[in-house]
Amino acid sequence: MKQQPEQAQMQELTQELKKYMEEQFMFEFDGEVTEDTDLFKAGILDSYGYISLMAHIEQHYDVRFGEDEMLGSVMVSLSGITATVGAARSRALGNR
């Protein structure tokens, strides 16, 4: 079964962010830390790490986040971050 282009892009985005986060924050996603784990509660991200991650995402993926997105509780896990970045990229493409 062939994947939809959007699904493939989201999987690629997830893998890219996963690799970046594992390298920058020196941990591994595994059975204990999953894509749905709250990275703040797990002690992986703090406010400095979060700002650093958001700056990387904005620069690397050419997206901008509004205050609601930055301060909302959706971007605490890899899956939440990926979904928000995917939505921001879609909005950015729609505005071109």
Coordinates of N, CA, C and O in Angstrom, one line a residue:
M1 N 0.8 -1.2 0.0 CA 0.0 0.0 0.0 C 0.9 1.2 0.0 O 1.8 1.4 0.8
K2 N 0.6 2.1 -0.9 CA 1.4 3.3 -1.1 C 1.0 4.4 -0.1 O -0.2 4.6 0.1
Q3 N 2.0 5.1 0.6 CA 1.7 6.1 1.5 C 1.2 7.4 0.8 O 1.7 7.7 -0.2
Q4 N 0.4 8.1 1.5 CA 0.0 9.4 1.0 C 1.2 10.4 1.2 O 2.0 10.2 2.1
P5 N 1.4 11.3 0.3 CA 2.6 12.2 0.4 C 2.6 12.9 1.8 O 3.7 13.1 2.3
E6 N 1.5 13.3 2.3 CA 1.4 14.0 3.6 C 1.9 13.1 4.7 O 2.7 13.5 5.6
Q7 N 1.5 11.8 4.7 CA 2.0 10.8 5.7 C 3.5 10.6 5.6 O 4.1 10.6 6.6
A8 N 4.0 10.5 4.4 CA 5.4 10.3 4.2 C 6.2 11.5 4.7 O 7.2 11.4 5.3
Q9 N 5.7 12.7 4.4 CA 6.3 14.0 4.9 C 6.3 14.0 6.4 O 7.3 14.4 7.0
M10 N 5.2 13.6 7.0 CA 5.1 13.7 8.5 C 6.0 12.7 9.1 O 6.7 12.9 10.1
Q11 N 6.2 11.5 8.5 CA 7.1 10.5 9.0 C 8.5 11.0 8.9 O 9.3 10.8 9.8
E12 N 8.9 11.6 7.8 CA 10.2 12.1 7.6 C 10.5 13.2 8.6 O 11.5 13.3 9.2
L13 N 9.5 14.1 8.8 CA 9.6 15.2 9.8 C 9.8 14.6 11.2 O 10.7 15.0 11.9
T14 N 9.1 13.6 11.5 CA 9.2 13.0 12.8 C 10.6 12.4 13.0 O 11.2 12.6 14.1
Q15 N 11.1 11.7 12.0 CA 12.4 11.1 12.1 C 13.5 12.2 12.2 O 14.5 12.0 13.0
E16 N 13.4 13.2 11.4 CA 14.4 14.3 11.5 C 14.4 15.0 12.9 O 15.5 15.2 13.5
L17 N 13.2 15.3 13.4 CA 13.1 15.9 14.7 C 13.6 14.9 15.8 O 14.3 15.4 16.8
K18 N 13.3 13.7 15.7 CA 13.7 12.7 16.7 C 15.2 12.6 16.7 O 15.8 12.7 17.8
K19 N 15.8 12.6 15.6 CA 17.3 12.5 15.5 C 17.9 13.8 16.1 O 18.9 13.7 16.9
Y20 N 17.4 14.9 15.7 CA 17.9 16.2 16.3 C 17.8 16.2 17.8 O 18.7 16.6 18.5
M21 N 16.6 15.9 18.3 CA 16.4 15.9 19.7 C 17.3 15.0 20.5 O 17.8 15.3 21.5
E22 N 17.4 13.8 19.9 CA 18.3 12.8 20.6 C 19.7 13.3 20.7 O 20.4 13.1 21.7
E23 N 20.2 13.9 19.6 CA 21.6 14.4 19.6 C 21.7 15.6 20.5 O 22.7 15.7 21.2
Q24 N 20.8 16.6 20.5 CA 20.9 17.8 21.2 C 20.7 17.6 22.7 O 21.3 18.3 23.5
F25 N 19.7 16.7 23.1 CA 19.3 16.6 24.5 C 19.8 15.3 25.1 O 19.5 15.0 26.2
M26 N 20.7 14.6 24.3 CA 21.4 13.4 24.8 C 20.5 12.3 25.5 O 20.6 12.0 26.7
F27 N 19.5 11.9 24.8 CA 18.6 10.8 25.2 C 18.2 10.0 24.0 O 18.5 10.4 22.9
E28 N 17.5 8.9 24.2 CA 17.0 8.1 23.1 C 15.5 7.9 23.3 O 15.0 7.6 24.4
F29 N 14.8 8.0 22.2 CA 13.4 7.5 22.2 C 13.4 6.0 22.3 O 14.1 5.4 21.5
D30 N 12.7 5.4 23.2 CA 12.7 4.0 23.3 C 11.4 3.5 24.0 O 10.4 4.3 23.9
G31 N 11.3 2.4 24.6 CA 10.1 2.0 25.3 C 9.7 2.8 26.5 O 8.5 3.0 26.8
E32 N 10.7 3.5 27.1 CA 10.4 4.4 28.2 C 10.0 5.8 27.8 O 9.1 6.4 28.4
V33 N 10.8 6.3 26.9 CA 10.5 7.7 26.3 C 10.0 7.5 24.9 O 10.8 7.1 24.0
T34 N 8.7 7.7 24.7 CA 8.1 7.5 23.4 C 7.8 8.8 22.7 O 8.0 9.9 23.3
E35 N 7.2 8.7 21.6 CA 6.9 9.9 20.8 C 5.8 10.7 21.5 O 5.6 11.9 21.3
D36 N 5.0 10.1 22.4 CA 3.9 10.7 23.2 C 4.3 11.1 24.6 O 3.5 11.7 25.3
T37 N 5.5 10.9 25.0 CA 6.0 11.2 26.3 C 6.1 12.7 26.5 O 6.6 13.4 25.6
D38 N 5.6 13.2 27.6 CA 5.7 14.6 28.0 C 7.2 14.8 28.3 O 7.7 14.4 29.3
L39 N 7.9 15.5 27.4 CA 9.4 15.7 27.6 C 9.8 16.6 28.7 O 10.9 16.5 29.2
F40 N 8.9 17.4 29.2 CA 9.1 18.3 30.3 C 9.0 17.4 31.6 O 9.9 17.4 32.4
K41 N 8.0 16.7 31.7 CA 7.8 15.8 32.9 C 8.8 14.7 33.0 O 9.2 14.3 34.1
A42 N 9.3 14.3 31.8 CA 10.4 13.3 31.8 C 11.8 13.8 32.1 O 12.7 13.1 32.3
G43 N 11.8 15.2 32.3 CA 13.1 15.8 32.6 C 14.1 16.0 31.4 O 15.2 16.3 31.6
I44 N 13.6 15.8 30.2 CA 14.4 15.9 29.0 C 14.5 17.3 28.5 O 15.6 17.8 28.2
L45 N 13.4 18.0 28.6 CA 13.3 19.4 28.1 C 13.1 20.3 29.3 O 12.3 20.0 30.2
D46 N 13.8 21.5 29.3 CA 13.5 22.6 30.2 C 13.2 23.8 29.4 O 13.1 23.7 28.1
S47 N 12.9 24.9 30.0 CA 12.5 26.1 29.2 C 13.6 26.5 28.2 O 13.3 26.9 27.1
Y48 N 14.9 26.4 28.6 CA 16.0 26.8 27.7 C 16.0 25.8 26.5 O 16.1 26.3 25.4
G49 N 15.9 24.5 26.8 CA 15.9 23.5 25.7 C 14.8 23.7 24.8 O 14.9 23.6 23.6
Y50 N 13.6 24.1 25.3 CA 12.4 24.3 24.5 C 12.6 25.4 23.6 O 12.3 25.3 22.4
I51 N 13.1 26.5 24.1 CA 13.3 27.7 23.2 C 14.3 27.4 22.2 O 14.2 27.8 21.0
S52 N 15.4 26.7 22.5 CA 16.4 26.3 21.6 C 15.8 25.4 20.5 O 16.1 25.6 19.3
L53 N 15.0 24.5 20.9 CA 14.3 23.6 19.9 C 13.4 24.4 19.0 O 13.4 24.1 17.8
M54 N 12.6 25.3 19.5 CA 11.7 26.1 18.7 C 12.5 26.9 17.7 O 12.1 27.1 16.6
A55 N 13.6 27.5 18.2 CA 14.4 28.3 17.3 C 15.0 27.5 16.1 O 15.0 27.9 15.0
H56 N 15.4 26.2 16.5 CA 15.9 25.3 15.4 C 14.8 25.0 14.4 O 15.0 25.1 13.2
I57 N 13.6 24.7 14.9 CA 12.5 24.4 14.0 C 12.1 25.5 13.2 O 11.9 25.4 11.9
E58 N 12.0 26.7 13.7 CA 11.7 27.9 12.9 C 12.7 28.2 11.8 O 12.3 28.5 10.7
Q59 N 14.0 28.0 12.2 CA 15.0 28.2 11.2 C 15.1 27.1 10.1 O 15.1 27.4 8.9
H60 N 15.1 25.9 10.6 CA 15.3 24.7 9.7 C 14.1 24.5 8.8 O 14.2 24.1 7.7
Y61 N 12.9 24.7 9.3 CA 11.6 24.4 8.6 C 10.9 25.6 8.1 O 9.9 25.5 7.5
D62 N 11.5 26.8 8.3 CA 11.0 28.0 7.8 C 9.5 28.2 8.2 O 8.6 28.5 7.4
V63 N 9.2 28.0 9.5 CA 7.9 28.2 10.0 C 8.0 29.2 11.2 O 9.0 29.4 11.8
R64 N 6.9 29.8 11.5 CA 6.8 30.7 12.7 C 5.6 30.3 13.5 O 4.6 29.9 13.0
F65 N 5.9 30.3 14.8 CA 4.8 29.9 15.8 C 4.3 31.2 16.5 O 5.0 32.1 16.8
G66 N 3.0 31.1 16.6 CA 2.3 32.2 17.4 C 2.5 31.9 18.9 O 2.9 30.9 19.3
E67 N 2.1 32.9 19.7 CA 2.2 32.8 21.1 C 1.4 31.7 21.7 O 1.8 30.9 22.6
D68 N 0.2 31.5 21.1 CA -0.7 30.4 21.6 C 0.0 29.0 21.4 O -0.1 28.1 22.2
E69 N 0.7 28.9 20.2 CA 1.3 27.6 20.0 C 2.6 27.4 20.9 O 2.8 26.3 21.4
M70 N 3.3 28.5 21.1 CA 4.5 28.4 21.9 C 4.2 28.1 23.3 O 4.9 27.4 24.0
L71 N 3.1 28.7 23.8 CA 2.8 28.6 25.3 C 1.7 27.5 25.5 O 1.5 27.2 26.7
G72 N 1.1 27.0 24.5 CA 0.1 25.9 24.7 C 0.8 24.6 25.1 O 2.0 24.5 25.1
S73 N -0.1 23.7 25.5 CA 0.5 22.5 26.1 C 0.6 21.4 25.0 O 0.9 20.2 25.4
V74 N 0.4 21.7 23.8 CA 0.5 20.7 22.7 C 1.9 20.3 22.3 O 2.1 19.2 21.9
M75 N 2.8 21.2 22.5 CA 4.2 20.9 22.1 C 5.1 20.4 23.2 O 6.2 20.9 23.4
V76 N 4.6 19.4 23.9 CA 5.4 18.9 25.0 C 5.9 17.5 24.7 O 6.8 17.0 25.4
S77 N 5.4 16.9 23.6 CA 5.9 15.6 23.2 C 6.3 15.7 21.7 O 6.0 16.6 21.0
L78 N 7.1 14.7 21.3 CA 7.5 14.7 19.9 C 6.3 14.7 18.9 O 6.2 15.4 18.0
S79 N 5.3 13.9 19.3 CA 4.1 13.8 18.4 C 3.4 15.1 18.3 O 2.9 15.6 17.3
G80 N 3.3 15.8 19.5 CA 2.6 17.1 19.5 C 3.4 18.2 18.7 O 2.9 19.0 18.0
I81 N 4.8 18.1 18.9 CA 5.6 19.1 18.2 C 5.5 18.8 16.7 O 5.4 19.7 15.9
T82 N 5.6 17.6 16.3 CA 5.5 17.2 14.8 C 4.2 17.7 14.2 O 4.2 18.2 13.1
A83 N 3.1 17.4 14.9 CA 1.8 17.8 14.4 C 1.7 19.4 14.3 O 1.2 19.9 13.3
T84 N 2.2 20.1 15.2 CA 2.2 21.6 15.2 C 3.1 22.1 14.1 O 2.7 23.0 13.3
V85 N 4.3 21.5 13.9 CA 5.2 21.9 12.8 C 4.5 21.6 11.5 O 4.6 22.4 10.6
G86 N 3.9 20.4 11.3 CA 3.3 20.1 10.1 C 2.1 21.0 9.8 O 2.0 21.5 8.6
A87 N 1.4 21.4 10.8 CA 0.3 22.4 10.5 C 0.8 23.8 10.2 O 0.3 24.4 9.3
A88 N 1.9 24.2 10.8 CA 2.5 25.5 10.5 C 3.1 25.5 9.1 O 3.0 26.5 8.4
R89 N 3.7 24.3 8.7 CA 4.2 24.3 7.3 C 3.1 24.3 6.3 O 3.2 25.0 5.3
S90 N 2.0 23.7 6.6 CA 0.8 23.7 5.7 C 0.3 25.1 5.5 O 0.0 25.6 4.4
R91 N 0.2 25.8 6.7 CA -0.3 27.2 6.6 C 0.7 28.1 5.8 O 0.3 28.9 5.0
A92 N 2.0 27.9 6.0 CA 3.0 28.7 5.3 C 2.9 28.4 3.8 O 3.0 29.4 3.0
L93 N 2.7 27.2 3.4 CA 2.6 26.9 2.0 C 1.3 27.5 1.4 O 1.3 27.9 0.3
G94 N 0.2 27.5 2.2 CA -1.0 28.1 1.8 C -1.0 29.6 1.6 O -1.8 30.1 0.9
N95 N -0.1 30.2 2.3 CA 0.0 31.7 2.2 C 1.0 32.1 1.1 O 1.2 33.3 0.9
R96 N 1.5 31.2 0.4 CA 2.5 31.6 -0.7 C 1.7 31.8 -2.0 O 0.7 31.4 -2.3

